[in-house]
């Protein structure tokens, strides 16, 4: 097995990283276009087979294509799960306005930061491992939509592993993500009764007015001190300008650092009732992703810090972020999880999405060395943990 001391034996080739990154970015893989996601999965499978020397298992759930590589005995317990996704938020045709470019050390293109670069780094890091037995690479195709078809697969793979490394993009300045808020998503439907707004409005039950009452109560469930946000987002109601609206709908986004806060808000929302006589309120949805709490990630972060120090790499920092990832699922089933190991850059889901080219090699090197270290000794003993 390769040791940390000789991990710099073959640094990842930047030109190969960039070539694979370009090909994947230019494939375009919006999550809600199943045909595009399938094409992207085909490309990932081809590139990875060339790099890894092993074809993936193709797992199709509800039309979404996911890819899995298990190294070593397929029936033996896993050691390290490397987790990535190949879908992006950008619709087909985005390349025409925002083409793949590299200028002044900055790489741009739809999906490059979130998270095509991290996926490419994973392929190259695993390809260069001295020993792969016990490593599983899982690349899913619907993370940006909430992972409805891949959640069970992700959680099952995590339960086989001792540690999970998530290749989502880094936080500001390259910080690893050691905490993520959990997310909950709701749709509140209000049924009223239609009536002519001019002739007999008193015979109606105004769903818009009921919605107005509910919005303030929903927003009041937030707890700024605990970092819990409860945000009414999309609202619709009514049919015509002269009709008392008989129906309204409200979407609600909830983010919380702890499971207990998620459960508090969930119970309150499902307990909502109408204010107006004759109105009815129905609440659909619930907890989507549990939080990634720091206790699930700090031992791995400290391990990564020690690895980076031994390699002479930039000192690692950590951050807590509001957005969720598939790492929330793996932490939620009790497996140590470290997130944000992907690209350094910025602009996720925004027009200025970009990757810093000069950080691709060192981040790939860090990932490879961290996997090797975990394969050699994980979980750490108390003595090893203290020494790190």
Coordinates of C-alpha atoms in Angstrom, one line a residue:
X1 CA 0.0 0.0 0.0
X2 CA 1.2 3.5 -0.8
X3 CA 2.2 5.6 2.3
X4 CA 1.7 9.2 2.8
X5 CA 5.4 9.8 2.5
X6 CA 5.4 9.0 -1.2
X7 CA 2.0 10.4 -2.1
X8 CA 3.7 13.1 -4.2
X9 CA 5.2 10.4 -6.3
X10 CA 2.8 11.3 -9.2
X11 CA 0.9 14.5 -8.9
X12 CA -2.3 14.5 -10.9
X13 CA -1.8 15.8 -14.5
X14 CA -3.5 19.2 -14.8
X15 CA -4.0 18.9 -18.5
X16 CA -5.9 15.7 -18.1
X17 CA -8.0 17.1 -15.3
X18 CA -8.9 20.1 -17.5
X19 CA -9.7 17.9 -20.5
X20 CA -12.1 15.7 -18.6
X21 CA -13.6 18.7 -16.9
X22 CA -14.2 20.4 -20.2
X23 CA -15.8 17.3 -21.8
X24 CA -18.2 16.9 -18.9
X25 CA -19.2 20.6 -18.7
X26 CA -19.9 20.7 -22.4
X27 CA -22.1 17.6 -22.1
X28 CA -24.7 19.6 -20.2
X29 CA -26.8 17.7 -17.6
X30 CA -29.8 19.5 -16.2
X31 CA -31.4 17.4 -13.5
X32 CA -34.9 17.7 -14.8
X33 CA -34.0 16.4 -18.3
X34 CA -33.8 12.6 -18.1
X35 CA -32.3 12.3 -21.6
X36 CA -29.6 14.8 -20.8
X37 CA -28.8 13.1 -17.5
X38 CA -28.6 9.7 -19.3
X39 CA -26.1 11.2 -21.8
X40 CA -24.1 12.6 -19.0
X41 CA -24.0 9.3 -17.2
X42 CA -22.8 7.6 -20.5
X43 CA -19.9 10.1 -20.6
X44 CA -19.0 9.8 -17.0
X45 CA -19.0 6.0 -17.4
X46 CA -16.7 6.2 -20.4
X47 CA -14.3 8.6 -18.9
X48 CA -14.2 6.8 -15.6
X49 CA -13.7 3.4 -17.2
X50 CA -10.7 4.8 -19.0
X51 CA -9.3 6.3 -15.8
X52 CA -10.2 3.5 -13.4
X53 CA -9.9 0.4 -15.7
X54 CA -13.3 -0.8 -14.4
X55 CA -16.8 -0.2 -15.9
X56 CA -19.5 1.0 -13.4
X57 CA -22.7 -0.6 -12.4
X58 CA -25.5 1.4 -14.0
X59 CA -28.4 1.9 -11.6
X60 CA -31.6 3.4 -13.0
X61 CA -34.3 4.5 -10.6
X62 CA -37.4 6.3 -11.9
X63 CA -35.5 7.0 -15.1
X64 CA -32.5 8.7 -13.4
X65 CA -29.1 7.2 -14.1
X66 CA -26.7 6.6 -11.2
X67 CA -23.2 5.0 -11.4
X68 CA -21.4 2.9 -8.8
X69 CA -17.9 1.5 -8.7
X70 CA -16.9 -0.9 -5.9
X71 CA -13.3 -1.9 -5.6
X72 CA -12.3 -5.2 -4.0
X73 CA -14.8 -7.9 -3.2
X74 CA -18.3 -6.7 -4.1
X75 CA -19.7 -8.5 -1.1
X76 CA -17.1 -7.3 1.5
X77 CA -17.9 -4.3 3.7
X78 CA -16.8 -1.0 2.3
X79 CA -14.2 1.3 4.0
X80 CA -14.5 4.7 2.2
X81 CA -17.4 6.0 0.2
X82 CA -16.6 8.7 -2.3
X83 CA -19.8 10.6 -3.2
X84 CA -20.4 12.9 -6.2
X85 CA -23.2 13.8 -8.6
X86 CA -23.2 14.5 -12.3
X87 CA -26.4 16.5 -12.7
X88 CA -26.4 20.3 -12.7
X89 CA -28.9 23.2 -12.4
X90 CA -28.3 24.7 -15.8
X91 CA -30.8 24.1 -18.7
X92 CA -29.7 22.9 -22.1
X93 CA -28.4 25.7 -24.2
X94 CA -26.7 27.6 -21.3
X95 CA -23.3 26.9 -23.0
X96 CA -24.3 29.2 -25.8
X97 CA -24.3 32.2 -23.4
X98 CA -21.8 30.9 -20.9
X99 CA -19.2 28.7 -22.8
X100 CA -16.4 26.7 -21.2
X101 CA -13.4 29.1 -20.9
X102 CA -10.1 29.4 -19.1
X103 CA -8.6 32.8 -18.7
X104 CA -6.2 34.3 -16.1
X105 CA -6.3 31.1 -14.1
X106 CA -10.1 31.0 -13.8
X107 CA -12.2 28.3 -15.4
X108 CA -15.8 29.0 -16.2
X109 CA -18.7 27.0 -17.5
X110 CA -22.2 25.8 -16.3
X111 CA -21.8 23.3 -13.5
X112 CA -18.0 23.5 -13.3
X113 CA -18.0 24.5 -9.6
X114 CA -21.1 22.6 -8.6
X115 CA -19.9 20.0 -9.0
X116 CA -18.3 18.7 -12.2
X117 CA -14.8 19.6 -11.0
X118 CA -15.3 17.6 -7.8
X119 CA -16.4 14.6 -9.8
X120 CA -13.3 14.8 -12.1
X121 CA -11.1 15.2 -9.0
X122 CA -12.6 12.0 -7.6
X123 CA -12.0 10.0 -10.8
X124 CA -8.3 11.1 -10.9
X125 CA -7.7 10.6 -7.2
X126 CA -9.1 7.1 -7.2
X127 CA -7.3 6.3 -10.4
X128 CA -3.9 7.1 -8.8
X129 CA -4.5 5.1 -5.6
X130 CA -1.9 2.5 -4.8
X131 CA -4.6 0.3 -3.3
X132 CA -8.3 0.6 -4.0
X133 CA -9.8 -2.3 -2.1
X134 CA -12.6 -1.0 0.2
X135 CA -13.3 2.1 -1.9
X136 CA -16.7 2.8 -3.4
X137 CA -17.4 5.6 -5.8
X138 CA -21.0 6.6 -6.2
X139 CA -22.1 9.2 -8.7
X140 CA -25.8 10.1 -8.7
X141 CA -27.9 12.0 -11.2
X142 CA -30.6 13.9 -9.2
X143 CA -28.8 15.7 -6.3
X144 CA -29.9 19.1 -7.5
X145 CA -33.6 18.0 -7.3
X146 CA -33.3 16.6 -3.7
X147 CA -32.1 13.1 -4.5
X148 CA -35.5 11.5 -4.5
X149 CA -34.4 8.6 -6.6
X150 CA -31.0 8.2 -5.1
X151 CA -31.5 8.7 -1.4
X152 CA -32.0 5.0 -0.6
X153 CA -29.0 4.1 -2.6
X154 CA -26.8 6.7 -0.9
X155 CA -27.9 5.7 2.5
X156 CA -27.4 2.0 1.8
X157 CA -23.9 2.6 0.5
X158 CA -23.1 4.8 3.5
X159 CA -24.1 2.1 5.9
X160 CA -21.5 -0.2 4.3
X161 CA -18.7 2.4 4.8
X162 CA -16.7 3.6 7.7
X163 CA -16.2 7.1 6.3
X164 CA -17.8 9.2 3.5
X165 CA -16.0 11.9 1.5
X166 CA -18.3 14.3 -0.4
X167 CA -16.9 16.1 -3.5
X168 CA -19.2 19.1 -3.3
X169 CA -17.4 22.4 -3.9
X170 CA -15.6 24.0 -1.1
X171 CA -16.8 26.9 1.0
X172 CA -15.1 30.4 0.7
X173 CA -11.4 30.1 0.3
X174 CA -11.4 26.4 0.0
X175 CA -12.8 25.6 3.5
X176 CA -14.2 22.2 4.0
X177 CA -17.8 21.9 5.1
X178 CA -18.1 20.4 8.5
X179 CA -21.8 21.4 9.1
X180 CA -24.7 21.8 6.9
X181 CA -28.3 22.8 7.7
X182 CA -31.0 20.2 7.3
X183 CA -33.7 21.1 4.8
X184 CA -37.5 20.7 4.9
X185 CA -39.9 21.5 2.1
X186 CA -43.6 22.0 2.4
X187 CA -46.6 22.9 0.3
X188 CA -49.6 24.4 2.1
X189 CA -52.9 24.2 0.2
X190 CA -55.9 26.3 1.2
X191 CA -59.4 25.4 0.1
X192 CA -62.0 28.2 0.3
X193 CA -65.3 28.7 -1.6
X194 CA -65.7 30.7 -4.9
X195 CA -68.3 33.4 -5.2
X196 CA -68.9 36.5 -7.4
X197 CA -66.7 39.3 -6.0
X198 CA -69.3 41.9 -7.0
X199 CA -72.7 40.3 -6.5
X200 CA -72.3 38.2 -3.4
X201 CA -68.8 38.1 -2.0
X202 CA -70.2 37.3 1.4
X203 CA -71.1 33.8 0.1
X204 CA -67.5 33.0 -0.6
X205 CA -64.6 31.9 1.6
X206 CA -61.5 33.9 0.5
X207 CA -58.5 31.6 0.1
X208 CA -56.2 34.6 -0.5
X209 CA -57.2 36.1 2.8
X210 CA -56.7 32.8 4.6
X211 CA -53.3 32.6 2.9
X212 CA -52.4 36.1 4.3
X213 CA -53.3 35.0 7.8
X214 CA -51.1 31.9 7.5
X215 CA -48.0 33.5 6.0
X216 CA -47.3 35.5 9.1
X217 CA -47.8 32.6 11.4
X218 CA -45.5 30.4 9.2
X219 CA -42.7 32.9 9.1
X220 CA -43.0 33.4 12.9
X221 CA -41.9 29.7 13.4
X222 CA -38.3 30.8 12.6
X223 CA -35.8 31.0 15.4
X224 CA -32.9 33.4 14.5
X225 CA -31.1 32.5 17.8
X226 CA -31.0 28.8 16.8
X227 CA -30.2 29.6 13.2
X228 CA -33.6 28.2 12.0
X229 CA -35.1 29.8 9.0
X230 CA -38.7 29.3 7.9
X231 CA -39.2 31.1 4.5
X232 CA -42.5 31.4 2.7
X233 CA -41.5 31.3 -1.0
X234 CA -43.9 30.8 -3.9
X235 CA -47.5 31.8 -3.4
X236 CA -50.4 31.5 -5.8
X237 CA -54.2 32.0 -5.5
X238 CA -57.3 33.0 -7.4
X239 CA -58.6 32.5 -10.9
X240 CA -60.2 35.6 -12.2
X241 CA -60.2 39.2 -11.0
X242 CA -63.9 39.2 -10.2
X243 CA -64.1 35.9 -8.3
X244 CA -63.6 35.2 -4.6
X245 CA -60.6 32.8 -4.8
X246 CA -61.5 29.3 -3.8
X247 CA -57.9 27.9 -3.7
X248 CA -54.4 29.1 -2.7
X249 CA -51.0 27.5 -2.4
X250 CA -47.9 28.4 -0.5
X251 CA -44.4 26.8 -0.6
X252 CA -42.2 26.9 2.5
X253 CA -38.5 26.4 2.8
X254 CA -37.1 25.4 6.2
X255 CA -33.4 25.2 7.2
X256 CA -32.1 24.1 10.6
X257 CA -28.8 23.2 12.2
X258 CA -30.3 20.4 14.4
X259 CA -32.8 17.6 14.0
X260 CA -34.7 18.8 17.0
X261 CA -35.4 22.2 15.3
X262 CA -36.5 20.5 12.1
X263 CA -38.9 18.3 14.1
X264 CA -40.3 21.3 16.0
X265 CA -41.1 23.2 12.8
X266 CA -42.4 20.1 11.2
X267 CA -44.9 19.5 14.0
X268 CA -46.0 23.1 14.0
X269 CA -46.6 23.2 10.2
X270 CA -48.5 20.0 10.2
X271 CA -50.6 21.4 13.0
X272 CA -51.7 24.4 11.1
X273 CA -55.5 25.1 11.0
X274 CA -57.6 27.7 9.3
X275 CA -58.5 31.2 10.7
X276 CA -61.5 31.8 8.5
X277 CA -64.8 29.9 9.0
X278 CA -65.3 27.5 6.2
X279 CA -61.7 27.4 5.0
X280 CA -59.6 24.2 5.0
X281 CA -55.8 23.9 5.3
X282 CA -53.8 20.9 4.0
X283 CA -50.0 20.6 4.6
X284 CA -47.9 18.3 2.4
X285 CA -44.2 17.7 2.6
X286 CA -41.8 17.4 5.4
X287 CA -38.1 16.9 6.3
X288 CA -36.1 16.3 3.1
X289 CA -32.5 16.2 4.4
X290 CA -31.3 15.8 8.0
X291 CA -28.6 18.2 9.2
X292 CA -24.9 17.4 8.9
X293 CA -23.8 18.2 12.4
X294 CA -20.2 18.9 13.3
X295 CA -19.9 15.8 15.5
X296 CA -20.2 13.7 12.4
X297 CA -17.4 15.5 10.6
X298 CA -14.8 16.9 13.0
X299 CA -12.7 13.7 13.4
X300 CA -12.5 13.4 9.6
X301 CA -11.7 17.1 9.3
X302 CA -8.8 16.7 11.8
X303 CA -7.6 13.7 9.9
X304 CA -7.6 15.8 6.6
X305 CA -5.8 18.6 8.4
X306 CA -3.0 16.2 9.5
X307 CA -2.8 14.8 5.9
X308 CA -2.5 18.3 4.4
X309 CA 0.2 19.2 6.9
X310 CA 2.3 16.1 6.1
X311 CA 2.0 16.9 2.4
X312 CA 3.0 20.6 2.9
X313 CA -0.4 21.8 1.5
X314 CA -2.2 24.9 2.4
X315 CA -3.6 24.7 6.0
X316 CA -7.2 23.5 5.9
X317 CA -10.1 25.5 7.3
X318 CA -13.7 24.6 7.9
X319 CA -17.1 26.2 7.6
X320 CA -20.7 25.7 8.4
X321 CA -23.1 26.4 5.5
X322 CA -26.8 26.7 5.0
X323 CA -27.1 24.6 1.9
X324 CA -27.7 20.8 2.0
X325 CA -26.0 18.0 0.1
X326 CA -26.1 14.2 -0.1
X327 CA -23.7 14.3 2.8
X328 CA -26.6 15.2 5.0
X329 CA -28.1 11.8 4.2
X330 CA -24.9 9.9 5.0
X331 CA -24.4 11.8 8.3
X332 CA -28.0 11.2 9.1
X333 CA -27.5 7.4 9.1
X334 CA -24.6 7.8 11.5
X335 CA -21.6 7.6 9.3
X336 CA -18.7 10.0 9.7
X337 CA -18.9 12.4 6.8
X338 CA -16.6 15.2 5.4
X339 CA -18.0 17.5 2.8
X340 CA -16.7 20.3 0.6
X341 CA -13.6 18.4 -0.7
X342 CA -14.2 19.5 -4.2
X343 CA -13.2 22.5 -6.2
X344 CA -12.1 25.9 -4.9
X345 CA -13.9 28.8 -6.6
X346 CA -17.3 30.2 -6.3
X347 CA -20.6 31.2 -7.9
X348 CA -22.6 28.0 -7.5
X349 CA -25.9 28.2 -9.4
X350 CA -24.9 31.8 -10.5
X351 CA -23.7 33.3 -13.7
X352 CA -20.2 33.9 -12.2
X353 CA -19.7 30.2 -11.4
X354 CA -16.0 29.5 -11.6
X355 CA -13.1 27.2 -10.5
X356 CA -9.6 28.3 -9.6
X357 CA -7.4 26.3 -11.9
X358 CA -4.3 26.4 -9.7
X359 CA -6.1 24.6 -6.9
X360 CA -7.3 21.6 -8.9
X361 CA -4.1 19.6 -8.5
X362 CA -3.5 20.1 -4.7
X363 CA -7.2 19.4 -3.9
X364 CA -7.0 16.1 -6.0
X365 CA -3.8 15.3 -4.2
X366 CA -5.3 15.9 -0.8
X367 CA -8.3 13.7 -1.7
X368 CA -6.1 10.8 -2.8
X369 CA -3.9 11.1 0.3
X370 CA -6.9 11.2 2.6
X371 CA -8.4 8.1 1.1
X372 CA -5.0 6.3 1.5
X373 CA -4.8 7.4 5.1
X374 CA -8.3 6.2 5.9
X375 CA -7.7 2.9 4.2
X376 CA -4.5 2.5 6.3
X377 CA -6.1 3.3 9.6
X378 CA -9.7 4.2 10.3
X379 CA -11.3 4.8 12.7
X380 CA -8.3 6.3 14.6
X381 CA -7.4 5.1 18.0
X382 CA -7.5 7.6 20.8
X383 CA -3.7 7.7 20.7
X384 CA -3.6 8.3 16.9
X385 CA -6.3 11.0 17.2
X386 CA -4.2 12.8 19.9
X387 CA -1.1 12.5 17.8
X388 CA -2.8 14.1 14.8

